[in-house]
PDB file of C-alpha atoms in Angstrom:
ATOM      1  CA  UNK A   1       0.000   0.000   0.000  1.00  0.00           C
ATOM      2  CA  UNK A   2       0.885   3.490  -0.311  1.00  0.00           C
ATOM      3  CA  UNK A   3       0.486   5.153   3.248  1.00  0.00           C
ATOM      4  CA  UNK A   4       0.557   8.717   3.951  1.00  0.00           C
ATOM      5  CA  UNK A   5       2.084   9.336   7.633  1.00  0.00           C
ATOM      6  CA  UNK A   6       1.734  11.991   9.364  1.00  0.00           C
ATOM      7  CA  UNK A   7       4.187  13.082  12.433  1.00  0.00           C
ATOM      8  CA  UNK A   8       6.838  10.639  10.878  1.00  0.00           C
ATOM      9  CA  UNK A   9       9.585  11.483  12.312  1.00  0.00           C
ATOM     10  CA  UNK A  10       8.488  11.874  16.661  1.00  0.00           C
ATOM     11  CA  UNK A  11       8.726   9.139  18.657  1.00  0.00           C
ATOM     12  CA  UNK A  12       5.672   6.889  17.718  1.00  0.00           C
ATOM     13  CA  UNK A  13       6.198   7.649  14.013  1.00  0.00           C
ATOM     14  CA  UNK A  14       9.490   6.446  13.806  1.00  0.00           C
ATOM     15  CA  UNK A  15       8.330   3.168  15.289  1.00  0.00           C
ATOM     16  CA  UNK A  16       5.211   3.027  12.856  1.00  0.00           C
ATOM     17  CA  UNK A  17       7.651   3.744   9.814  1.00  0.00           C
ATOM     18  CA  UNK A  18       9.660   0.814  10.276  1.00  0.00           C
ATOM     19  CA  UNK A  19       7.505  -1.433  11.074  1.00  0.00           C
ATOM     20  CA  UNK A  20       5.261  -0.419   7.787  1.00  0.00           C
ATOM     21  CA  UNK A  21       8.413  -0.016   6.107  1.00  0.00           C
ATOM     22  CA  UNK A  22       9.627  -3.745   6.713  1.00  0.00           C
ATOM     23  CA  UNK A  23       5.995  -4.802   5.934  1.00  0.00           C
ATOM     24  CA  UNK A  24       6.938  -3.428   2.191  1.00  0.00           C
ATOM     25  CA  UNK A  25       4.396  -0.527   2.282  1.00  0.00           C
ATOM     26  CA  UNK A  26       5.718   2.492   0.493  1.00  0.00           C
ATOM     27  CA  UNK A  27       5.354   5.376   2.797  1.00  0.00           C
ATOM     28  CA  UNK A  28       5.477   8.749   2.442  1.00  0.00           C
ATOM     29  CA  UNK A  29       6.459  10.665   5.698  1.00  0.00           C
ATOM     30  CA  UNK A  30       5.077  13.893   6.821  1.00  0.00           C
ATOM     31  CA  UNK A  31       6.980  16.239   9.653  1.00  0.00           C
ATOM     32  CA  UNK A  32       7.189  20.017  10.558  1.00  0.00           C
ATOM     33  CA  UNK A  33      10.657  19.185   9.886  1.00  0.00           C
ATOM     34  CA  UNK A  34      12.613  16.375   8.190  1.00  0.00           C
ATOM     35  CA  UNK A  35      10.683  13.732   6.356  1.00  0.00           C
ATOM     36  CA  UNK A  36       9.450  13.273   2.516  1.00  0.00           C
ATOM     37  CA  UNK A  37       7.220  16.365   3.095  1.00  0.00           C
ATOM     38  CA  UNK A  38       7.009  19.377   5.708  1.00  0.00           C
ATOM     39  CA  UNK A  39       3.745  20.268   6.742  1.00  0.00           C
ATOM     40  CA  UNK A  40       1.886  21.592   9.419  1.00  0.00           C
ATOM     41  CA  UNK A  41      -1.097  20.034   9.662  1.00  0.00           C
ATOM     42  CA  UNK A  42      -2.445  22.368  12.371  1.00  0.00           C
ATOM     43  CA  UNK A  43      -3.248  25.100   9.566  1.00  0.00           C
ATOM     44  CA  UNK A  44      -6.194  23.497   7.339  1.00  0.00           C
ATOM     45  CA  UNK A  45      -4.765  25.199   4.033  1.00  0.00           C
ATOM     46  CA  UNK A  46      -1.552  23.292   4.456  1.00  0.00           C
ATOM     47  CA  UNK A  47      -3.183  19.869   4.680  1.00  0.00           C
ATOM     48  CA  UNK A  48      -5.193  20.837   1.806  1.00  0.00           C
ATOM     49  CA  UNK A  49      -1.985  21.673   0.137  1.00  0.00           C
ATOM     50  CA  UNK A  50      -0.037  18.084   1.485  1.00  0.00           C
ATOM     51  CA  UNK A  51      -2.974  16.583  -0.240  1.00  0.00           C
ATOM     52  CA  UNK A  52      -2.801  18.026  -3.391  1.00  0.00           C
ATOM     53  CA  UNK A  53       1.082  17.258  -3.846  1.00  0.00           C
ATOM     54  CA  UNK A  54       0.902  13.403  -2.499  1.00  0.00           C
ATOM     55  CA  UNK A  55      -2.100  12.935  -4.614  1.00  0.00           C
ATOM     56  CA  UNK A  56      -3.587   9.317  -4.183  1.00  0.00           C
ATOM     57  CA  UNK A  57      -2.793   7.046  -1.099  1.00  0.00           C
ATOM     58  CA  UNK A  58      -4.550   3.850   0.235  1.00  0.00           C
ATOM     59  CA  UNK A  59      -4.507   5.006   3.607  1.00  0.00           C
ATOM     60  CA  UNK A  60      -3.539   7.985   5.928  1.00  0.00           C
ATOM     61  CA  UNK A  61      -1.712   7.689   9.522  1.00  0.00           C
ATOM     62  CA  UNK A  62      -1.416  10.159  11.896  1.00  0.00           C
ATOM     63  CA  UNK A  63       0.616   9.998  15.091  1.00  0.00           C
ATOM     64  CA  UNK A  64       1.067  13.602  14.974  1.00  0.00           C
ATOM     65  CA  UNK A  65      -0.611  15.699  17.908  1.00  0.00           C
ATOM     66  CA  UNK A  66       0.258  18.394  20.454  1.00  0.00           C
ATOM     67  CA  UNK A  67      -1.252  19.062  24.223  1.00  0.00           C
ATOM     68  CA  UNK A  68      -0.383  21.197  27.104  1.00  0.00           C
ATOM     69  CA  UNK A  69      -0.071  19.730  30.186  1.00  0.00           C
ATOM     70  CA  UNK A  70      -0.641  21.875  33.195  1.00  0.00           C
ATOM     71  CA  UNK A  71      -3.383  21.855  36.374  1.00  0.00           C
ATOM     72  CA  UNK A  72      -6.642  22.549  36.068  1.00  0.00           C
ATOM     73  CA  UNK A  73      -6.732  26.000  37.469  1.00  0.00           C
ATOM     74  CA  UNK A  74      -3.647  26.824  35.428  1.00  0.00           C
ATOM     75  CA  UNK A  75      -5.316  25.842  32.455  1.00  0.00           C
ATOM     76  CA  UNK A  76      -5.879  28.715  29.866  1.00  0.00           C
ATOM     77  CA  UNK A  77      -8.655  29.241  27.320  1.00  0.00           C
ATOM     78  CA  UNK A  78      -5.592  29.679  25.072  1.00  0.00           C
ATOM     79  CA  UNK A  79      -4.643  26.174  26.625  1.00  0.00           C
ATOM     80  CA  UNK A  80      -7.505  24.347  25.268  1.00  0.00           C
ATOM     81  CA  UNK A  81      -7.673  26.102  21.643  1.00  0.00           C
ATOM     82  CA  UNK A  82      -4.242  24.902  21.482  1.00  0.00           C
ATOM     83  CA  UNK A  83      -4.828  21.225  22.248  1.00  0.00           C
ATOM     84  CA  UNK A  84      -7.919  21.194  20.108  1.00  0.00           C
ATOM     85  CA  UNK A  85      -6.206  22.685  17.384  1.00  0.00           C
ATOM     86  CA  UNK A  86      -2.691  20.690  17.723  1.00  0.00           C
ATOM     87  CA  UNK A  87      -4.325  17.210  18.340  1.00  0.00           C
ATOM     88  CA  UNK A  88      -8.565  17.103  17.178  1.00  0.00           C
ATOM     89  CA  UNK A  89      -8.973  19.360  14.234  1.00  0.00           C
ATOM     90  CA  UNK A  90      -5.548  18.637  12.689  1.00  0.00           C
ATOM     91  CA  UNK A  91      -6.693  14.967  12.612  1.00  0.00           C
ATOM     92  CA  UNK A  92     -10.244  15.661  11.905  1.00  0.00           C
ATOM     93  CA  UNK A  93      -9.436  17.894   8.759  1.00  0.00           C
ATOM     94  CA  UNK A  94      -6.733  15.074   7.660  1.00  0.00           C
ATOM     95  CA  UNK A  95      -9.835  12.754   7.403  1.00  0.00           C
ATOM     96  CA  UNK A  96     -12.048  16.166   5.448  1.00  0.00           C
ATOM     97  CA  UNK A  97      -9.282  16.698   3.371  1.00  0.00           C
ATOM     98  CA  UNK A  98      -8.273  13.573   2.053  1.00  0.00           C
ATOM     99  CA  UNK A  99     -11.744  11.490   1.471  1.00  0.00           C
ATOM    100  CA  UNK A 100     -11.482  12.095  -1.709  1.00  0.00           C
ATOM    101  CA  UNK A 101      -7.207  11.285  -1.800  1.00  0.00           C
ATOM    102  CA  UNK A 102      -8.028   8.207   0.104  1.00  0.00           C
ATOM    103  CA  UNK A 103      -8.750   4.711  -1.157  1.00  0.00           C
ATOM    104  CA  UNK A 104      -8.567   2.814   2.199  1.00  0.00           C
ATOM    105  CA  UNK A 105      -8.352   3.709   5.642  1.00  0.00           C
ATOM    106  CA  UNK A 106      -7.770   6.702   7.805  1.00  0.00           C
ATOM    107  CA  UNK A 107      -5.818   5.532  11.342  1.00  0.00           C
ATOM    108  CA  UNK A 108      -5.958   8.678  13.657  1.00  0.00           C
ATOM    109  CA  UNK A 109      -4.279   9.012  17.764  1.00  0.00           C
ATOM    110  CA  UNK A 110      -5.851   9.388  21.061  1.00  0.00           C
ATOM    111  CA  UNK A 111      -4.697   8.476  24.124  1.00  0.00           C
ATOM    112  CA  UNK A 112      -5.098   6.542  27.610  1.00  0.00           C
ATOM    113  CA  UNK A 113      -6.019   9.792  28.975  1.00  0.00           C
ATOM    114  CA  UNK A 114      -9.230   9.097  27.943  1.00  0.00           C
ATOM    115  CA  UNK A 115      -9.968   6.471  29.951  1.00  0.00           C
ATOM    116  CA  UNK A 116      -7.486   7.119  32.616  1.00  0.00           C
ATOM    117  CA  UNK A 117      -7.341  10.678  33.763  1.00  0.00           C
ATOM    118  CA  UNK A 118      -4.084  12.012  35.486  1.00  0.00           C
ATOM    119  CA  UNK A 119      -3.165  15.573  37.291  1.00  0.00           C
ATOM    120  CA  UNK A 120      -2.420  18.211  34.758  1.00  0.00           C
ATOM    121  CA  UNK A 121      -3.957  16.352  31.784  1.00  0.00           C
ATOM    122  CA  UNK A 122      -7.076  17.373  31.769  1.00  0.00           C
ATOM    123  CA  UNK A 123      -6.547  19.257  28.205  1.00  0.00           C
ATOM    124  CA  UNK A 124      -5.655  15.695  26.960  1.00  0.00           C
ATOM    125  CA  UNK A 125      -8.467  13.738  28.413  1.00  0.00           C
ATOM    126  CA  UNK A 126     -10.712  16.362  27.030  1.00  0.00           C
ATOM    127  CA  UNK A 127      -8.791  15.950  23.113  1.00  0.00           C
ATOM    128  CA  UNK A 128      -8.553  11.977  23.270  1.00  0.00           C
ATOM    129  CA  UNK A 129     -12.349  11.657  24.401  1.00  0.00           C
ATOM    130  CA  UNK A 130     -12.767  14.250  21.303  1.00  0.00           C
ATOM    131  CA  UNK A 131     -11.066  12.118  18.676  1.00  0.00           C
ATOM    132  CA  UNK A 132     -12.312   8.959  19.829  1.00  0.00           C
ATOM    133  CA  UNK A 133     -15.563  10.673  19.521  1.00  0.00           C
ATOM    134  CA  UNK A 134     -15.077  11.815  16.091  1.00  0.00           C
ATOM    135  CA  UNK A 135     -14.314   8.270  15.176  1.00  0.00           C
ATOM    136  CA  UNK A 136     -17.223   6.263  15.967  1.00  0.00           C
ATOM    137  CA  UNK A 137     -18.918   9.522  14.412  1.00  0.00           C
ATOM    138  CA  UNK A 138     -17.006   9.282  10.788  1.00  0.00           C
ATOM    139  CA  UNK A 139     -17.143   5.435  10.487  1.00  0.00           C
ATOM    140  CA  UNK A 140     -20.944   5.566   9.873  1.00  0.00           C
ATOM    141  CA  UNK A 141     -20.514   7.925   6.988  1.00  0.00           C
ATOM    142  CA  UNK A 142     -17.215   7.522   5.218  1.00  0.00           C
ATOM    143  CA  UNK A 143     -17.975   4.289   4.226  1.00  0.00           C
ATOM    144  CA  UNK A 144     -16.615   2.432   2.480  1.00  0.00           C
ATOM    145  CA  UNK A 145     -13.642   4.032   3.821  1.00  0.00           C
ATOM    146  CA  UNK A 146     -12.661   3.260   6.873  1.00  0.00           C
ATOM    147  CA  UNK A 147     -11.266   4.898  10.372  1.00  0.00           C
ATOM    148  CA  UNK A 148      -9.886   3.820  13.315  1.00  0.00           C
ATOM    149  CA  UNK A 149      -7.906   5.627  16.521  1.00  0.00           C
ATOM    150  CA  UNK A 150      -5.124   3.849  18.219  1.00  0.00           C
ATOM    151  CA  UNK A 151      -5.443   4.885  22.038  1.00  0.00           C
ATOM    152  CA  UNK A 152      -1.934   3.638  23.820  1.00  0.00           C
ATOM    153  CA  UNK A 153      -0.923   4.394  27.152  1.00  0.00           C
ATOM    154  CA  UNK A 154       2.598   5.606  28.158  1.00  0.00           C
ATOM    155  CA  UNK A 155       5.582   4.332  25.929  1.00  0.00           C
ATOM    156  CA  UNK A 156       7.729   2.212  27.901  1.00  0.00           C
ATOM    157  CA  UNK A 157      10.780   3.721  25.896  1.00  0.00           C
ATOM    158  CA  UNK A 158       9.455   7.556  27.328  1.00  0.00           C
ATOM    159  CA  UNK A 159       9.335   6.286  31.081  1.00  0.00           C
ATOM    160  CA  UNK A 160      12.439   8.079  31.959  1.00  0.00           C
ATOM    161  CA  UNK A 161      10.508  11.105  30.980  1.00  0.00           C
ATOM    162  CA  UNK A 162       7.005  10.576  31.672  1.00  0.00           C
ATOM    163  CA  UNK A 163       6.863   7.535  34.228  1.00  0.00           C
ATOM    164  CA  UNK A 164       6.373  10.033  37.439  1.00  0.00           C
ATOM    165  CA  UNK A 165       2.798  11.099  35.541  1.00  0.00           C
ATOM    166  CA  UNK A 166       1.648   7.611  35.083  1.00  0.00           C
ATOM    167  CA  UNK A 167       1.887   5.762  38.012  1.00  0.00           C
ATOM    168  CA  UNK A 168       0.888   2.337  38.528  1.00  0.00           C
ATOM    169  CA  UNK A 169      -0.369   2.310  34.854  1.00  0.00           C
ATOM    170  CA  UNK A 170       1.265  -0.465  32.884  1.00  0.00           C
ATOM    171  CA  UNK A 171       3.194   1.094  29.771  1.00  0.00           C
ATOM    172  CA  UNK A 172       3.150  -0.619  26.091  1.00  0.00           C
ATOM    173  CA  UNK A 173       6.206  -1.103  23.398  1.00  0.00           C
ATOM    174  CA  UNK A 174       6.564   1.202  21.206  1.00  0.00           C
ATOM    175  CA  UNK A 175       6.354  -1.931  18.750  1.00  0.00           C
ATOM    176  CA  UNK A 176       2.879  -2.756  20.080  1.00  0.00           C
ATOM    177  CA  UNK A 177       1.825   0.742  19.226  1.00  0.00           C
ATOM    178  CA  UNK A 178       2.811   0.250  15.735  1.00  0.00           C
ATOM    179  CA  UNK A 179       0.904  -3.409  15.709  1.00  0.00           C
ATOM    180  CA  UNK A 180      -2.036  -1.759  16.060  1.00  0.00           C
ATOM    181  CA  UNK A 181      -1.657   0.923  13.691  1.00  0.00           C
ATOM    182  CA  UNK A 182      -0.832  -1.944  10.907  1.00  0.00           C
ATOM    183  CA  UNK A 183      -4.147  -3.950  12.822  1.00  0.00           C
ATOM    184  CA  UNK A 184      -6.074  -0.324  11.441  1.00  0.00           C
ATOM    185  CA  UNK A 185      -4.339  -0.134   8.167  1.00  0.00           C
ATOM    186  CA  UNK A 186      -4.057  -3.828   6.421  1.00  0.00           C
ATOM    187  CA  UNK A 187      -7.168  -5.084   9.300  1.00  0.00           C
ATOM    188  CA  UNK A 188     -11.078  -4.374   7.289  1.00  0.00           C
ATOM    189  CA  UNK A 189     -12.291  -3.185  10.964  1.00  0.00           C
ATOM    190  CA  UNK A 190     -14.224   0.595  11.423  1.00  0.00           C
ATOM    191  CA  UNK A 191     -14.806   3.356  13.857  1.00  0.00           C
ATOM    192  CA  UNK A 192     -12.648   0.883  16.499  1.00  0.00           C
ATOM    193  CA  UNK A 193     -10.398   2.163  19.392  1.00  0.00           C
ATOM    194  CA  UNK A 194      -7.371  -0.091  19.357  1.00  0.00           C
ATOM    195  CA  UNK A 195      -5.791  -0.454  22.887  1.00  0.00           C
ATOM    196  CA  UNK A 196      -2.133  -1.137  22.412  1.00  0.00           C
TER     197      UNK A 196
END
């Protein structure tokens, strides 16, 4: 297949790369900076733009998606535009923009934090829930395209970083992650949350 990915070149897109990389898929890599193509897919003209240069894929991946962290109180109206913007309509306008680019699927990413709040996340929670929502929503009317949302919880290779905000949850492989995003792409499943 020929796989548009999107946030290529962070943590959980490196991971997804190779592994659709060794499954022979021929994919085209999307970053602010380095990859095939620099975009930012927060700004809606831009996507349109990506679009119009990759042309035709079978399916689009995003592991792209930005969020404050902070607590509640310190949370800013500014906050939550910013986590909308940087992690739901990036994604959602990914899926508007390329139905008609897109032969296949459309695998988008949410987060444990909707299921599993922590202190200062509450900006996430309130994103994840968002595209998970958004999900179920466009599986009943893209059809016969099809979208999924992986949902993971906290990488065991970020630990060192983010362990302290996670406790007692059990973190995933990075390669388990990227099991489920080939379970969305090459799978024939819809509007499913797949917990890594």
């Amino acid at each position: 297949m020929r796989i548009l990915l999107v946030g290529a070149t962070g943590k959980l897109g490196t991971a997804v790369h190779q592994e659709l990389a060794a499954r022979k898929h021929d994919v085209v890599t999307v970053a602010r900076t380095g990859g095939d193509l620099q975009y930012d897919v927060t700004d809606p003209v831009q996507v349109a733009e990506m679009f119009q240069t990759v042309g035709q894929v079978d399916a689009v991946a995003s592991a792209a998606g930005h969020v404050p962290f902070k607590p509640l109180a310190e949370l800013t109206v500014q906050d939550y535009q910013a986590g909308v913007t940087g992690k739901v309509l990036s994604q959602v306008m990914l899926v508007k923009e390329g139905l008609t680019h897109v032969t296949g699927s459309f695998t988008l990413i949410s987060g444990v934090l909707t299921r599993e709040p922590i202190v200062t996340g509450a900006a996430a929670s309130l994103v994840n829930g968002a595209v998970e929502a958004f999900v179920r929503a466009a599986a009943i009317e893209i059809a016969p395209l099809r979208i999924n949302a992986v949902s993971p919880t906290v990488f065991t290779e970020s630990l060192d970083v983010y362990g302290d905000f996670f406790p007692g949850m059990k973190p995933v492989p990075l390669a388990d992650v990227a099991q489920a995003y080939v379970r969305s792409i090459e799978g024939r499943q819809t509007g499913q949350i797949y917990v890594p």
